[in-house]
């Protein structure tokens, strides 16, 4: 279904991909907040591992209730495994470090730049052909980053620390391409999500074990466990819905709506974290630009 514009022309694509992407954004925003609470007690690598355990646990609990079909081994399995390694795997590591260094209210909008990378990669790799106004929407997302990361940097964060959530956005862009390629060989999205998250857990778990052997302080893992597990359940739901969205819509259109999560995250941070994080006008302004770009990307000004 599409919302009609003047003369009955389709204006905004309100289809299944839109619904799955927007619901996924709400799940990811909730996950961001739980991650912030957990990082107040434990380090980012331990947190990322626990979160991925929570994601895999959620997907595993869904298996008995669905008529799940794992296809026979094919090249799409490798694409899904690579997708999971990028996001939630490497994405999780970069983003968790970003939250720790600059706070969730800043890190989340910067991470929201992933449509910029996803759209640029989708054009040569997947042959997607966005219109000029779709690319303008992607540019608005980039402008949102400028607002969030500009201004004075007195206090506990440095502008260079913004590279961590920006790296998470890049990983998300690569992952979107890989998910899109891999999902073509999976009739059941849950099967693909399970394989992708398992791949991410293997990668992050091994890296976490290596850092702990090197003497890295894990922090208060027991105290942080409830928040990280709750984050994993929310993020697992987000991944499941995100895969459904990518199965039904183009990368350049799905990613911006998923990255509406920063708007929800900033709103939650304004309510719950005003004392823990310094939230200036630039942060909600950047989040609004991100959402504006997401809406512009969904415009359909011509006939189907």
C-alpha positions as MATLAB code, in Angstrom:
seq = 'XXXXXXXXXXXXXXXXXXXXXXXXXXXXXXXXXXXXXXXXXXXXXXXXXXXXXXXXXXXXXXXXXXXXXXXXXXXXXXXXXXXXXXXXXXXXXXXXXXXXXXXXXXXXXXXXXXXXXXXXXXXXXXXXXXXXXXXXXXXXXXXXXXXXXXXXXXXXXXXXXXXXXXXXXXXXXXXXXXXXXXXXXXXXXXXXXXXXXXXXXXXXXXXXXXXXXXXXXXXXXXXXXXXXXXXXXXXXXXXXXXXXXXXXXXXXXXXXXXXXXXXXXXXXXXXXXXXXXXXXXXXXXXXXXXXXXXXXXXXXXXXX';
ca = [
       0.000    0.000    0.000;
       1.199    3.514   -0.819;
       0.096    6.866    0.502;
      -1.310    8.835   -2.487;
       0.095   12.142   -3.552;
      -1.508   14.830   -5.724;
      -3.534   13.369   -8.579;
      -3.440    9.913   -7.032;
       0.277    9.385   -7.740;
       2.026    7.228   -5.138;
       3.971    9.379   -2.697;
       5.336    7.333    0.204;
       5.828    3.574    0.094;
       3.842    2.242    3.066;
       4.303   -1.418    2.264;
       5.393   -4.496    4.216;
       9.067   -3.514    3.929;
       8.236   -0.148    5.528;
       6.339   -1.812    8.383;
       9.080   -4.316    9.150;
      11.804   -1.646    8.914;
      10.037    0.819   11.208;
       9.239   -1.840   13.815;
      12.853   -2.956   13.602;
      13.927    0.626   14.332;
      11.881    0.666   17.551;
      13.508   -2.604   18.644;
      17.008   -1.297   17.897;
      16.336    1.954   19.803;
      15.282   -0.050   22.860;
      18.411   -2.182   22.469;
      20.592    0.964   22.370;
      19.203    2.124   25.710;
      19.686   -1.255   27.390;
      23.253   -1.347   26.043;
      23.943    2.089   27.564;
      22.785    0.914   30.986;
      24.889   -2.257   30.737;
      28.019   -0.357   29.713;
      27.887    1.570   32.961;
      28.996   -1.673   34.649;
      30.886   -3.887   32.147;
      33.194   -3.389   29.153;
      32.049   -3.243   25.541;
      33.429   -6.598   24.376;
      31.823   -8.606   27.174;
      28.617   -6.655   26.590;
      28.624   -7.396   22.862;
      29.070  -11.120   23.533;
      26.217  -11.254   26.070;
      23.960   -9.283   23.733;
      24.598  -11.719   20.895;
      23.875  -14.636   23.241;
      20.548  -12.952   23.988;
      19.836  -12.502   20.277;
      20.616  -16.138   19.492;
      18.540  -17.265   22.481;
      15.519  -15.356   21.206;
      15.831  -16.832   17.713;
      16.330  -20.321   19.165;
      13.128  -19.949   21.229;
      11.221  -19.138   18.035;
      12.409  -22.257   16.209;
       9.934  -24.776   17.735;
       6.936  -22.545   16.982;
       7.621  -22.041   13.274;
       7.776  -24.487   10.407;
      11.421  -23.715    9.832;
      13.169  -24.738    6.634;
      16.969  -24.679    6.430;
      17.917  -24.928    2.732;
      20.695  -27.230    1.585;
      24.199  -25.760    1.489;
      24.659  -23.097   -1.186;
      26.603  -19.877   -1.798;
      23.876  -17.852   -0.064;
      24.932  -19.427    3.233;
      28.312  -17.692    2.908;
      26.605  -14.370    2.178;
      24.444  -14.734    5.305;
      27.449  -15.691    7.428;
      29.337  -12.652    6.117;
      26.272  -10.501    6.794;
      26.146  -11.683   10.406;
      29.871  -11.064   10.828;
      29.371   -7.476    9.655;
      26.094   -6.835   11.485;
      25.505   -7.642   14.271;
      29.133   -8.837   14.685;
      31.618   -6.071   13.863;
      28.828   -3.513   14.035;
      28.219   -4.454   17.662;
      31.873   -4.040   18.642;
      32.251   -0.634   16.969;
      28.929    0.690   18.234;
      29.409   -0.490   21.822;
      32.800    1.233   21.959;
      31.169    4.323   20.467;
      28.451    4.362   23.144;
      31.096    3.971   25.849;
      33.192    6.851   24.517;
      30.650    9.469   23.402;
      27.312    8.336   24.846;
      24.283    6.744   23.239;
      22.613   10.067   22.348;
      25.551   10.984   20.070;
      26.587    7.529   18.905;
      23.132    6.474   17.737;
      22.555    9.331   15.220;
      26.098    8.924   13.848;
      25.493    5.208   13.462;
      22.383    6.253   11.551;
      24.591    7.214    8.609;
      24.560    3.596    7.415;
      22.049    4.399    4.604;
      24.773    6.555    3.053;
      27.114    3.571    2.785;
      24.365    1.077    2.007;
      22.936    3.125   -0.863;
      26.339    3.804   -2.407;
      27.290    0.123   -2.225;
      23.920   -1.119   -3.495;
      24.210    0.827   -6.756;
      27.285   -0.996   -8.181;
      26.878   -4.334   -6.351;
      23.118   -4.961   -6.479;
      22.254   -2.790   -9.464;
      19.718   -0.738   -7.497;
      18.755    2.548   -9.147;
      17.607    5.179   -6.652;
      16.214    8.474   -7.952;
      17.841   11.841   -7.243;
      15.471   12.544   -4.342;
      16.378    9.211   -2.749;
      20.048   10.212   -2.818;
      19.112   13.639   -1.426;
      17.531   11.828    1.490;
      20.768    9.928    2.033;
      22.607   13.284    1.998;
      20.313   14.552    4.762;
      21.422   11.594    6.855;
      25.026   12.692    6.395;
      24.052   16.241    7.391;
      22.573   14.830   10.580;
      25.977   13.385   11.467;
      27.557   16.809   11.027;
      25.131   18.323   13.531;
      25.648   15.585   16.099;
      29.449   15.582   15.915;
      29.990   19.359   15.539;
      30.257   21.972   18.262;
      32.445   22.055   21.335;
      33.844   18.809   22.659;
      34.659   19.740   26.230;
      34.160   16.955   28.738;
      34.639   13.239   28.379;
      34.590   12.805   24.595;
      36.735   13.834   21.623;
      35.592   14.358   18.062;
      37.847   11.538   16.864;
      35.796    9.162   19.027;
      32.926    9.666   16.569;
      34.832    7.355   14.205;
      33.661    4.372   16.265;
      29.924    4.716   15.532;
      30.828    5.823   11.997;
      32.697    2.537   11.625;
      29.577    0.770   12.889;
      27.594    2.517   10.143;
      30.071    1.302    7.517;
      29.769   -2.270    8.816;
      25.982   -1.944    8.659;
      26.212   -0.805    5.038;
      28.314   -3.819    4.041;
      25.991   -6.085    6.017;
      22.884   -4.800    4.224;
      24.397   -5.778    0.875;
      25.367   -9.216    2.195;
      21.969   -9.809    3.811;
      20.215   -8.814    0.591;
      22.328  -11.249   -1.465;
      22.089  -14.074    1.049;
      18.348  -13.854    1.761;
      17.612  -14.677   -1.876;
      18.482  -18.308   -1.106;
      16.453  -18.573    2.125;
      12.691  -19.095    1.952;
      12.581  -18.684    5.741;
      14.006  -15.466    7.195;
      14.367  -16.991   10.664;
      16.789  -19.608    9.324;
      18.953  -16.906    7.760;
      18.790  -14.756   10.910;
      19.829  -17.706   13.091;
      22.862  -18.484   10.904;
      23.867  -14.813   10.709;
      23.659  -14.208   14.464;
      25.514  -17.473   15.193;
      28.301  -16.283   12.869;
      28.416  -12.949   14.706;
      28.543  -14.634   18.122;
      31.454  -16.833   17.034;
      33.422  -13.808   15.812;
      32.706  -11.533   18.783;
      33.007  -14.321   21.348;
      36.472  -15.324   20.128;
      37.630  -11.702   20.115;
      36.257  -11.135   23.629;
      38.018  -14.244   24.934;
      41.255  -12.983   23.385;
      40.951   -9.555   25.038;
      40.163  -11.091   28.434;
      43.217  -13.355   28.176;
      45.229  -10.211   27.565;
      44.213   -8.861   30.955;
      41.239   -6.695   29.957;
      38.994   -5.973   32.959;
      35.498   -7.346   32.208;
      33.876   -5.129   34.827;
      30.804   -6.051   36.865;
      29.430   -8.687   34.501;
      26.805   -9.964   36.939;
      25.422   -6.472   37.501;
      25.323   -5.724   33.779;
      23.866   -9.092   32.755;
      20.127   -8.169   32.925;
      20.595   -5.031   30.812;
      22.742   -6.790   28.209;
      20.353   -9.749   27.931;
      17.405   -7.378   27.536;
      19.420   -5.592   24.840;
      20.028   -8.923   23.114;
      16.325   -9.819   23.109;
      15.404   -6.406   21.681;
      18.215   -6.498   19.111;
      17.350  -10.078   18.141;
      13.787   -8.993   17.417;
      15.210   -6.094   15.416;
      17.451   -8.364   13.327;
      14.537  -10.710   12.581;
      12.310   -7.827   11.449;
      15.200   -6.173    9.571;
      15.804   -9.352    7.558;
      12.100   -9.448    6.674;
      12.325   -5.825    5.477;
      15.394   -6.497    3.306;
      13.692   -9.526    1.793;
      10.857   -7.270    0.619;
      12.478   -3.935   -0.217;
      15.549   -2.292   -1.731;
      18.560   -1.553    0.476;
      18.490    2.198   -0.250;
      14.843    2.313    0.919;
      14.948   -0.081    3.885;
      18.111    1.148    5.613;
      16.971    4.747    6.219;
      13.785    3.580    7.906;
      15.694    1.146   10.104;
      17.943    4.065   10.986;
      14.990    6.043   12.306;
      16.068    4.293   15.506;
      18.305    7.290   16.444;
      15.223    9.503   16.758;
      13.632    7.082   19.210;
      16.966    6.665   21.005;
      17.432   10.423   21.420;
      13.894   10.791   22.766;
      14.527    8.019   25.290;
      17.890    9.524   26.224;
      16.265   12.917   26.833;
      13.891   11.206   29.257;
      16.222    8.785   31.040;
      19.829    9.992   30.558;
      19.792   13.779   30.885;
      22.027   13.581   33.957;
      24.361   10.914   32.543;
      24.957   12.497   29.121;
      25.337   16.099   27.950;
      22.592   16.424   25.331;
      22.689   19.709   23.365;
      20.284   20.978   20.694;
      22.580   19.586   17.999;
      21.778   15.998   18.933;
      17.986   16.074   18.430;
      18.506   18.323   15.374;
      20.824   15.728   13.848;
      18.356   12.963   14.649;
      15.525   14.911   12.953;
      17.672   15.378    9.829;
      18.289   11.637    9.806;
      14.566   10.923    9.952;
      13.845   13.550    7.295;
      16.311   11.840    5.005;
      14.672    8.487    5.719;
      11.260    9.841    4.716;
      12.654   11.366    1.536;
      14.194    8.058    0.521;
      10.732    6.437    0.545;
       9.183    8.962   -1.837;
       7.717    7.542   -5.033;
       7.005   10.516   -7.302;
       6.414    8.562  -10.478;
       4.030    5.763  -11.404;
       4.814    2.167  -10.374;
];
